[in-house]
Short mmCIF file of C-alpha atoms and ligand atoms in Angstrom, two decimals:
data_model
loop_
_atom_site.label_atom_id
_atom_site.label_comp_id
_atom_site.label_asym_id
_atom_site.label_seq_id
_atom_site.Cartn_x
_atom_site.Cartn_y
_atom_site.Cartn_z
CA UNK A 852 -19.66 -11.55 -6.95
CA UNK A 853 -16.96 -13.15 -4.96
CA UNK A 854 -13.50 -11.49 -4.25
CA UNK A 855 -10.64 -13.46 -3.97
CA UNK A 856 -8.24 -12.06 -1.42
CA UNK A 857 -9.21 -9.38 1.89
CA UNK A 858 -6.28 -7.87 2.31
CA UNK A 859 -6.77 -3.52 1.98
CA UNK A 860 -7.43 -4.16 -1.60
CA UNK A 861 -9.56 -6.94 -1.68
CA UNK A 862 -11.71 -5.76 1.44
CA UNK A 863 -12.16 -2.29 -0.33
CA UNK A 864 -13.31 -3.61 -3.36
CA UNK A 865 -15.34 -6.07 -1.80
CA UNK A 866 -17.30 -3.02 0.69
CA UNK A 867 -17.28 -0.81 -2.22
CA UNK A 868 -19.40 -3.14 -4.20
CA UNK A 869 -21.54 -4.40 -1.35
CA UNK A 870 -22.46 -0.85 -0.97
CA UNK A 871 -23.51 -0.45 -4.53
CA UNK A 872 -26.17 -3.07 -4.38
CA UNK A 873 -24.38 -6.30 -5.05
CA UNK A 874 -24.23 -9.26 -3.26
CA UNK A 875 -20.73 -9.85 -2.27
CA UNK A 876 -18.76 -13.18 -0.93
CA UNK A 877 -14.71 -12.81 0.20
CA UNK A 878 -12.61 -15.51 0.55
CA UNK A 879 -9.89 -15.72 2.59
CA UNK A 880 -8.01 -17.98 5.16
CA UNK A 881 -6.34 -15.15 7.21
CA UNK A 882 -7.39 -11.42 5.89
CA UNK A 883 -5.04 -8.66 6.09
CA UNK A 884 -1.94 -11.15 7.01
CA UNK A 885 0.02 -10.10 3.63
CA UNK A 886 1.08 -6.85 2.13
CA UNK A 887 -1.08 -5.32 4.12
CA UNK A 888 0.19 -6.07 7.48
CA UNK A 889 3.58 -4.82 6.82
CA UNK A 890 2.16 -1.64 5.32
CA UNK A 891 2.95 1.98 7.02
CA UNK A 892 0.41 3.51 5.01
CA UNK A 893 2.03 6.35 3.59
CA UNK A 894 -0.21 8.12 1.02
CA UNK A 895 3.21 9.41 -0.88
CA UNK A 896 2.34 9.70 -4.48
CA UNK A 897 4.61 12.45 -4.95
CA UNK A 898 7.26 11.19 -2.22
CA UNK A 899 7.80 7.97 -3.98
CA UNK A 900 7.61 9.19 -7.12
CA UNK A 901 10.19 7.78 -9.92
CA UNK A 902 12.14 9.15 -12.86
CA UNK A 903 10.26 7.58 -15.49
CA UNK A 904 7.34 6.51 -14.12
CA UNK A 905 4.85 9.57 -14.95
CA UNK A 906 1.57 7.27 -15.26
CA UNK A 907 2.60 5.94 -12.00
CA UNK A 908 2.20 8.67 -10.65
CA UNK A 909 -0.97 10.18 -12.01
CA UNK A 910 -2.50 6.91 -10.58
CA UNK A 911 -1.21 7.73 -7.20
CA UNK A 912 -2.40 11.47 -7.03
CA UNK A 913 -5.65 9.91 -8.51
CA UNK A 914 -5.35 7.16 -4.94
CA UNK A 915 -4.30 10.32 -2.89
CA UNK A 916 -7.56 12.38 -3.72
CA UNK A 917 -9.74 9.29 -2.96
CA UNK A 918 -8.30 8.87 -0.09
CA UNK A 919 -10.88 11.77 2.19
CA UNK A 920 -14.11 10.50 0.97
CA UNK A 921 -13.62 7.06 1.53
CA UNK A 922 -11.99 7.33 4.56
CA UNK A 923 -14.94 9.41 5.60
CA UNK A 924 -17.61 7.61 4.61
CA UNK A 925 -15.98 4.33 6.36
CA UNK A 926 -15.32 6.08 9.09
CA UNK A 927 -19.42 6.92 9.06
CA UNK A 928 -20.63 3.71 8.51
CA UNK A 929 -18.45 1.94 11.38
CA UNK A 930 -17.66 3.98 13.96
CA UNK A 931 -13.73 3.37 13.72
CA UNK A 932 -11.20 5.70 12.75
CA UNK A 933 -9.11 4.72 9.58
CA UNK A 934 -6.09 7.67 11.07
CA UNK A 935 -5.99 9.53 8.20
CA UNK A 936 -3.84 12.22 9.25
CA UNK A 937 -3.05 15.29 6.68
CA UNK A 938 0.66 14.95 8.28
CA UNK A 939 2.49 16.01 4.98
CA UNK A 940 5.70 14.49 4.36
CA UNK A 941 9.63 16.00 5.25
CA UNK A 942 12.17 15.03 2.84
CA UNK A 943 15.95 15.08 4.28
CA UNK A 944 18.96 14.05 3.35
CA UNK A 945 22.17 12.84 4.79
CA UNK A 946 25.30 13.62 3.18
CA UNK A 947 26.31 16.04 0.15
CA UNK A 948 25.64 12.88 -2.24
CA UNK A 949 22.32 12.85 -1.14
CA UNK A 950 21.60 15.88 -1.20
CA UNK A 951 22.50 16.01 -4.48
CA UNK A 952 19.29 13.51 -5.35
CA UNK A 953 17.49 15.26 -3.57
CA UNK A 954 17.95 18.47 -5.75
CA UNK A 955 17.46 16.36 -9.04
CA UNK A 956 14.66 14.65 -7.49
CA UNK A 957 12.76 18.07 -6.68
CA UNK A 958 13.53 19.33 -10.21
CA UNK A 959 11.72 15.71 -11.38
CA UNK A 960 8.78 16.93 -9.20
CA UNK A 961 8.77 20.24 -10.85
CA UNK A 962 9.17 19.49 -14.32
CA UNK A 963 5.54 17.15 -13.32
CA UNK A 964 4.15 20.18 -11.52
CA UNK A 965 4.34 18.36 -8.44
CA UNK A 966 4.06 20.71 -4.93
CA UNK A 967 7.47 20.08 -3.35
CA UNK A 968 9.56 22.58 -1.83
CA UNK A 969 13.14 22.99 -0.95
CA UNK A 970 13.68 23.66 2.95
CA UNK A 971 16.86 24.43 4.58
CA UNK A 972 18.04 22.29 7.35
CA UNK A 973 17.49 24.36 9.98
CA UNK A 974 13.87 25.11 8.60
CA UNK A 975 13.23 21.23 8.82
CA UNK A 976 14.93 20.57 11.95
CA UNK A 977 12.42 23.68 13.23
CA UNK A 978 9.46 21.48 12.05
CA UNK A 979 10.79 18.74 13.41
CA UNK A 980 12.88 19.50 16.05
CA UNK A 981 14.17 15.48 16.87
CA UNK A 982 16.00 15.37 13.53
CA UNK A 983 19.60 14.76 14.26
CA UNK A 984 22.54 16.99 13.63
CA UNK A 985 23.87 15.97 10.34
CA UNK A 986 21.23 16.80 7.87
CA UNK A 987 22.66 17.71 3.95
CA UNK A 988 19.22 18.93 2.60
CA UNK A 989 15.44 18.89 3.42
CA UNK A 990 12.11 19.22 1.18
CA UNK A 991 8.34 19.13 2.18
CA UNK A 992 5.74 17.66 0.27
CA UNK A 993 2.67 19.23 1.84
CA UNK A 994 0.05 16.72 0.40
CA UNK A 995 1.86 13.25 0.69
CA UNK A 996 -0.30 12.18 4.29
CA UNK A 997 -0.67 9.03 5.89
CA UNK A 998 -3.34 6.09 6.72
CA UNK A 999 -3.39 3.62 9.12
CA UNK A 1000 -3.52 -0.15 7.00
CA UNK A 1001 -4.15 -1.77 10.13
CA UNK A 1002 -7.07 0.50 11.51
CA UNK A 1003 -8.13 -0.04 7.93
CA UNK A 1004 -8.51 -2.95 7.09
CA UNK A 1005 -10.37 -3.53 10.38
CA UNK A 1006 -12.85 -1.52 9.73
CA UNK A 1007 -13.27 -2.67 6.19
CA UNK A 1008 -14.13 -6.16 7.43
CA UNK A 1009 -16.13 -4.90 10.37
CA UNK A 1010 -18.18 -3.19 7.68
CA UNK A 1011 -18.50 -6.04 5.36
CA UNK A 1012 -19.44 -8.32 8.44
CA UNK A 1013 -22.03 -5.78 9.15
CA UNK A 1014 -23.61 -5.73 5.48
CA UNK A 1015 -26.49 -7.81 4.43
CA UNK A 1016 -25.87 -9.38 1.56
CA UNK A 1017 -21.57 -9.32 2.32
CA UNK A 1018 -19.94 -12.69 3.86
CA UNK A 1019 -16.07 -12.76 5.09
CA UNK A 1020 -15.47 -16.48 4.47
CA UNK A 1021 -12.16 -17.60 6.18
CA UNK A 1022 -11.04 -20.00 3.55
CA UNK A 1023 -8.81 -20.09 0.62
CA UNK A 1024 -10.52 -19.82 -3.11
CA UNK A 1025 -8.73 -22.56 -5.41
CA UNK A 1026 -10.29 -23.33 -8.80
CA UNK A 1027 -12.01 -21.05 -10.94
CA UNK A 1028 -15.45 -22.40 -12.28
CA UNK A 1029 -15.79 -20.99 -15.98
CA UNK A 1030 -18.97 -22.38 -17.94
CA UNK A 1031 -19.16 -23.96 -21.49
CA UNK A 1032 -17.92 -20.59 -23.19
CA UNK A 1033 -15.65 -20.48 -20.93
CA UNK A 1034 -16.72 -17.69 -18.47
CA UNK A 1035 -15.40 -17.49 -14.92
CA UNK A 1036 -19.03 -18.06 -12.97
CA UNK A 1037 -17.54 -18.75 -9.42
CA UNK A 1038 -14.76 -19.84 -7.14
CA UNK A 1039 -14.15 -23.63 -5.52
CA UNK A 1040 -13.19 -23.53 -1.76
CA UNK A 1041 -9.97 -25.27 -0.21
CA UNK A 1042 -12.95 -27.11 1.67
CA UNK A 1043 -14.54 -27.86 -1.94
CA UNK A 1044 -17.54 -25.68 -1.34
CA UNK A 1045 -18.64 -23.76 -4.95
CA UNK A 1046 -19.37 -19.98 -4.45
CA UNK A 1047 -21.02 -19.37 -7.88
CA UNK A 1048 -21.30 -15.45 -9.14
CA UNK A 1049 -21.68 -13.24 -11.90
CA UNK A 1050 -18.40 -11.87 -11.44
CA UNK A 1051 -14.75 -12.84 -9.39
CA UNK A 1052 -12.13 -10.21 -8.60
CA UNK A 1053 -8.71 -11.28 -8.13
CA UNK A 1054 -7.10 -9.38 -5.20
CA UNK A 1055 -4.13 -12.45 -4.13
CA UNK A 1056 -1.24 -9.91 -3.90
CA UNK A 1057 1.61 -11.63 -5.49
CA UNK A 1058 -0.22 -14.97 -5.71
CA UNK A 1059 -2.94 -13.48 -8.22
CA UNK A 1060 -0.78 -15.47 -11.01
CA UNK A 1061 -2.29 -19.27 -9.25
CA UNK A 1062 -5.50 -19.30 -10.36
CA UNK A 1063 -5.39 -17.80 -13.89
CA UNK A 1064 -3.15 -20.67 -15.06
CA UNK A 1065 -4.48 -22.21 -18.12
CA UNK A 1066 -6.23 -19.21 -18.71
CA UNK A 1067 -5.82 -17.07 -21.49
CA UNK A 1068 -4.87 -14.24 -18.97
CA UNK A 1069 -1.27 -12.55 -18.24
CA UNK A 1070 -0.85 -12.03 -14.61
CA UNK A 1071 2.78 -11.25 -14.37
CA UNK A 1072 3.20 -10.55 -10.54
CA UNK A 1073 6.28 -11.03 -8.80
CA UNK A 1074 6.66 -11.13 -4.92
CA UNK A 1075 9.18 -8.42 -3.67
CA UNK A 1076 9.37 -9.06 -0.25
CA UNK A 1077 9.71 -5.70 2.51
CA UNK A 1078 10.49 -5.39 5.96
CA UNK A 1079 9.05 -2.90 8.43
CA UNK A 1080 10.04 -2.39 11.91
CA UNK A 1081 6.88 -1.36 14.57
CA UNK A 1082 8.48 0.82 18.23
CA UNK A 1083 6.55 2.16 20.65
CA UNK A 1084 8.02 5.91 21.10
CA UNK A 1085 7.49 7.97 23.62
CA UNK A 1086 7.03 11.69 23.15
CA UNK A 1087 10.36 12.56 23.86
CA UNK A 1088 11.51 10.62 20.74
CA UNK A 1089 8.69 10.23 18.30
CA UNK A 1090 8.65 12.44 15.53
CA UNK A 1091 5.24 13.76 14.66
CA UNK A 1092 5.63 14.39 10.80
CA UNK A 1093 6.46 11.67 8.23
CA UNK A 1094 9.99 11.67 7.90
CA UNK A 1095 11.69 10.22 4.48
CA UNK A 1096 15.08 9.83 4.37
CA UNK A 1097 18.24 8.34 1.90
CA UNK A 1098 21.00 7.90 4.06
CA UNK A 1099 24.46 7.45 1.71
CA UNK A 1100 22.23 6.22 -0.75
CA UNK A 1101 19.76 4.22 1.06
CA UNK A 1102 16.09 5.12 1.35
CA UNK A 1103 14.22 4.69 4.60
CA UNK A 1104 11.30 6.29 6.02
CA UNK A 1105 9.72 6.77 9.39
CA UNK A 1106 6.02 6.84 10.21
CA UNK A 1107 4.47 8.05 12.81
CA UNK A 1108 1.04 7.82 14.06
CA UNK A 1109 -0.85 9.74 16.39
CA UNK A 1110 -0.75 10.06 19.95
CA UNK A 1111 -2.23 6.79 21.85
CA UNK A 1112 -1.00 4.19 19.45
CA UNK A 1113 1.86 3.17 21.36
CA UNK A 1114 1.79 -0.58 22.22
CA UNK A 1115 3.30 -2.51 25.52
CA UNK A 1116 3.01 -2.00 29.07
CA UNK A 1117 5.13 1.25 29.30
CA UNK A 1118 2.69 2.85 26.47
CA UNK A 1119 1.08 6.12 27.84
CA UNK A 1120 -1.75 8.19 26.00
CA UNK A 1121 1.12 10.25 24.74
CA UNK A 1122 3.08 7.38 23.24
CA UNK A 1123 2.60 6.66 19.54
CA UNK A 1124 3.87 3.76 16.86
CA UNK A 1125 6.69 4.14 14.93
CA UNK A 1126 6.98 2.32 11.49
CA UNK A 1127 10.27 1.95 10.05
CA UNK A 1128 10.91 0.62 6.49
CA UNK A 1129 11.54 -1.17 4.29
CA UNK A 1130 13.79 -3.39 3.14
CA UNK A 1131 13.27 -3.95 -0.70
CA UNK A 1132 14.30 -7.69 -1.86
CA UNK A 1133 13.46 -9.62 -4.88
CA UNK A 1134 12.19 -13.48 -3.48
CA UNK A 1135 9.87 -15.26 -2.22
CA UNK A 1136 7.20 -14.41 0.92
CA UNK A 1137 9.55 -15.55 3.60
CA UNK A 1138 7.82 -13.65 6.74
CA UNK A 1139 11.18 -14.07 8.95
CA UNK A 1140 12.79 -10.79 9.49
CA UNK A 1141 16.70 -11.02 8.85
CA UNK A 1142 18.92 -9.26 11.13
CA UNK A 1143 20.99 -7.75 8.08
CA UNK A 1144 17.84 -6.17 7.31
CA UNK A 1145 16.18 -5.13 10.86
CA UNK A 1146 20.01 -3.85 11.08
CA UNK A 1147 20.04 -1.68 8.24
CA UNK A 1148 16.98 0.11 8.89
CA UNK A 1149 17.32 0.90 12.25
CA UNK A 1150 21.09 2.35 11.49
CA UNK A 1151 19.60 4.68 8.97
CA UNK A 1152 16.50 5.66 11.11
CA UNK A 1153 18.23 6.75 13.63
CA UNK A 1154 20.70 8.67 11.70
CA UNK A 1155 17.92 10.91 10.85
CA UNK A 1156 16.05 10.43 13.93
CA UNK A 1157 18.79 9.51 17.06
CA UNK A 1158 16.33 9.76 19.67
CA UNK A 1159 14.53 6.72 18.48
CA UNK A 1160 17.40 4.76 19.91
CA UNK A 1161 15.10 5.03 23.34
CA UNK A 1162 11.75 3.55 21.41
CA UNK A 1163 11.03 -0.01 22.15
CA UNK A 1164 11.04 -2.51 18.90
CA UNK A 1165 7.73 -4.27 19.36
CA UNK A 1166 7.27 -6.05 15.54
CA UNK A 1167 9.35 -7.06 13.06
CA UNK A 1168 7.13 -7.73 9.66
CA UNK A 1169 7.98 -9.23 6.46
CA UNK A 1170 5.79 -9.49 3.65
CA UNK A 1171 5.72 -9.86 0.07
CA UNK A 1172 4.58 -7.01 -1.92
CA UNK A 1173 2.99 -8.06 -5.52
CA UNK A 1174 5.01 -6.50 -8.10
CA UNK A 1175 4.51 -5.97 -11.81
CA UNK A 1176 7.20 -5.14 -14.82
CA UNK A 1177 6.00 -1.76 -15.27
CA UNK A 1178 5.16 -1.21 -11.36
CA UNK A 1179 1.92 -0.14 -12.44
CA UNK A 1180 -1.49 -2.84 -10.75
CA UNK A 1181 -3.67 -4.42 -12.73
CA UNK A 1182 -7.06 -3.49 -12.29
CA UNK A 1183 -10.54 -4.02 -14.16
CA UNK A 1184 -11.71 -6.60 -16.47
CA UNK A 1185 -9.93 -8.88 -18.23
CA UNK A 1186 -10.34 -10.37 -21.84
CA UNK A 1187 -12.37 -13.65 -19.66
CA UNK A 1188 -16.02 -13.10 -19.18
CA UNK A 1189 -17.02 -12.50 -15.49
CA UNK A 1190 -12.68 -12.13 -14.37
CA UNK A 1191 -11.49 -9.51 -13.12
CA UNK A 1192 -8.33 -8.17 -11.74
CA UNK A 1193 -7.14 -6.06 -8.47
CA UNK A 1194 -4.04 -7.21 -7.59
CA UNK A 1195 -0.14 -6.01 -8.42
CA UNK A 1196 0.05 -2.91 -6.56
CA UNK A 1197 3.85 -3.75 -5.33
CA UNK A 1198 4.30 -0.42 -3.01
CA UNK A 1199 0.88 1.44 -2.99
CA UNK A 1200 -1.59 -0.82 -2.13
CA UNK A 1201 -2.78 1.21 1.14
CA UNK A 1202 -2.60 4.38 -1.24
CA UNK A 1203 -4.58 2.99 -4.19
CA UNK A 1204 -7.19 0.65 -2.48
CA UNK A 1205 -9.99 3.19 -2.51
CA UNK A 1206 -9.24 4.15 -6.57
CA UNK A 1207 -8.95 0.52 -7.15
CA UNK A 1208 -12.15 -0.51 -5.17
CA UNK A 1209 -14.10 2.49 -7.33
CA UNK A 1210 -12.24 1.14 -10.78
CA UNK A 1211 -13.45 -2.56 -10.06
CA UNK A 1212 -17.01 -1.61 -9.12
CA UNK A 1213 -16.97 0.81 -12.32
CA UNK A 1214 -15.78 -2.47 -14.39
CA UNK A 1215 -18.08 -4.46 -12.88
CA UNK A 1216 -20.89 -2.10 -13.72
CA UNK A 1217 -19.92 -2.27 -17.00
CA UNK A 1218 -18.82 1.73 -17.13
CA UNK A 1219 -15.46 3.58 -17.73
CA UNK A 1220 -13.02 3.56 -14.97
CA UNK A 1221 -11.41 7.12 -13.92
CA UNK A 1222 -9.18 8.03 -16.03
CA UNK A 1223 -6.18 7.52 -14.41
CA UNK A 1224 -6.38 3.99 -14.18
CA UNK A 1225 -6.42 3.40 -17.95
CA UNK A 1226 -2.84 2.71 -17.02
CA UNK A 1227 -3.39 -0.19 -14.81
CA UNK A 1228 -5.67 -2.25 -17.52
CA UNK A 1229 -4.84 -5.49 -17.02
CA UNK A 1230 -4.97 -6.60 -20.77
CA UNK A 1231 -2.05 -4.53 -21.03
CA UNK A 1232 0.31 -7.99 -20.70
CA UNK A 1233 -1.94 -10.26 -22.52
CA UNK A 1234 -0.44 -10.66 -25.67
CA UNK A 1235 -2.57 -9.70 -29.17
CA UNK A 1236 -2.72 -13.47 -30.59
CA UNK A 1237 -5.12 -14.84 -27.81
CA UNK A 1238 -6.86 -11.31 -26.73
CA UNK A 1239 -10.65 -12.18 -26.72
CA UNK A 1240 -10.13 -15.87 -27.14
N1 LIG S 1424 5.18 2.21 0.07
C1 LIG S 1424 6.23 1.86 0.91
C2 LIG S 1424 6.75 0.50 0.78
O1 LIG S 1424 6.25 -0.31 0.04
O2 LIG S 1424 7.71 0.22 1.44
#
């Protein structure tokens, strides 16, 4: 098979199938430069769930239970640490307003028998004691942890590069090959080199639309493009939970990781990253940061979390996230012979890389895909005249 596409998604997919027997080929000019590298890694099915969007977030407790076993057995079979961290998440918020969506938002979670609990401000600023003075209202969501994308996705490819029968090929795949009846049979190169296979997954982010044109095939992703700040923090001013805010209406979060993963030359052992985001802007993949938005986030991070005004700002990252109408991925086969899909996952792409990498491989095998995912079936946007044509 070849995978199109090695950023978290693609590069799970692609280890997950190598390791069930199949010869695997990835294409991609720079792996993990999109989504992915912008990514905090939040695992924050219930944290980011949405009034509305119920199957959304089945699919995202379904990511969030994956999440131990693969990180596990990754962690086994390379040697490097993926930092999942069973941090749980704090909710807070800022003034009475948003305190008042907080409330409605934990009666949402609720009403979905979702484990979120109210916690006074003083019980949160206990927890975490670098919160700032003005909080409104607080929750916890005990299972919402968080991974690190980067640590990831390095491993991923360090584990593919390892694999017989798994190639990381640094170029771009172009053209589709489909055969008389029209089957997709392989991938042409941007060096013009054929990579025929039984089987090509689509995991382009936002691009996934390119090379399906022509093809009787909906792809209807949209880029949405998010910034996310990186600070080194020392441990005077790093939180240590996963801190979610909405400050007068504005969401941000704050992401912490463990001790050691500071970056820069005053980074001690006891200094850790900080991700701030994001930003949250319908256009195009322009990676510059804008100062409107760097602006914005840091004023509402540090509302929440003052001390971070001392944390040095080491990376600014914009990225595209690939978005779809219903904010639900596509994933598994399409109505093409031999095409398949992993691609749209607009915000939870780090959450639902190891349910999507265990979908594709169940497609590919020809068997069911868990349950949950019966949501994200790409066919969903292919319209009834030219199914199975
Ligand atoms: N899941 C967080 C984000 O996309 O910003």
């Amino acid at each position: 098979m070849v995978v199109v596409g090695a950023g978290i998604v693609g590069a799970a997919v692609a280890w997950r199938a190598a390791r069930a027997g199949l010869r695997v080929t990835v294409l991609d000019p720079s792996p993990g430069d999109g989504a992915t590298r912008a990514a905090a890694g939040m695992l924050a099915p219930v944290s980011e769930t949405w009034f509305g969007e119920q199957a959304a977030v089945r699919l995202g407790l379904a990511g969030r239970d994956a999440w131990p076993a693969f990180a596990a057995e990754l962690a086994a079979e390379t040697g490097a640490d993926p930092g999942l961290r069973p941090t749980g998440t704090l909710l807070v918020a800022y003034d009475a307003d948003d305190a008042a969506h907080l409330r409605r938002w934990l009666d949402l979670h609720a009403s979905w028998s979702l484990e979120s609990a109210a916690l006074a401000p003083a019980e949160a600023r206990r927890r975490e004691p670098l919160l700032g003075p003005r909080l409104a209202g607080a929750a916890w969501v005990p299972g919402d942890d968080v991974a690190d994308p980067r640590a990831t996705h390095a491993a991923l490819l360090a584990a593919l590069r390892e694999r017989r029968g798994a190639a990381v090929v640094p170029r771009a795949g172009v053209r589709l090959l489909r055969d008389a009846r029209g089957a997709v049979v392989g991938v042409v190169d941007d060096a013009g080199e054929t990579h025929r296979a039984g089987a090509v997954v689509l995991a382009t982010g936002w691009r996934a639309a390119e090379l399906v044109a022509g093809l009787p095939v909906a792809v209807p992703v949209r880029p949405v493009r998010g910034q996310t700040l990186r600070l080194d923090a020392g441990p005077d001013v790093a939180p240590s939970h996963v801190v979610r805010g909405t400050v007068q209406g504005r969401p941000v979060y704050v992401v912490p990781r463990g001790p050691g993963t500071g970056r820069g030359p005053g980074a001690t052992p006891e200094h850790r990253e900080v991700v701030v985001g994001a930003t949250s802007e319908e256009g195009p993949d322009d990676r510059r940061a804008t100062a409107g938005g760097v602006f914005a986030l840091l004023r509402d991070a540090r509302a929440l979390l003052p001390g971070l005004d001392e944390a040095a700002l080491v990376e600014t990252t914009a990225r595209a996230r690939p978005a779809t109408p219903d904010n639900l991925p596509l994933v598994g086969p399409t109505d093409v012979p031999g095409l398949h899909l992993a691609a749209g996952h607009h915000r939870n792409g780090v959450l639902l890389a190891p349910v999507t990498a265990d979908a594709v491989v169940a497609g590919l095998e020809g068997d069911d895909p868990p349950a949950a995912l019966a949501a994200a079936d790409p066919r969903r946007f292919t319209p009834t005249p030219v199914r199975g044509a």
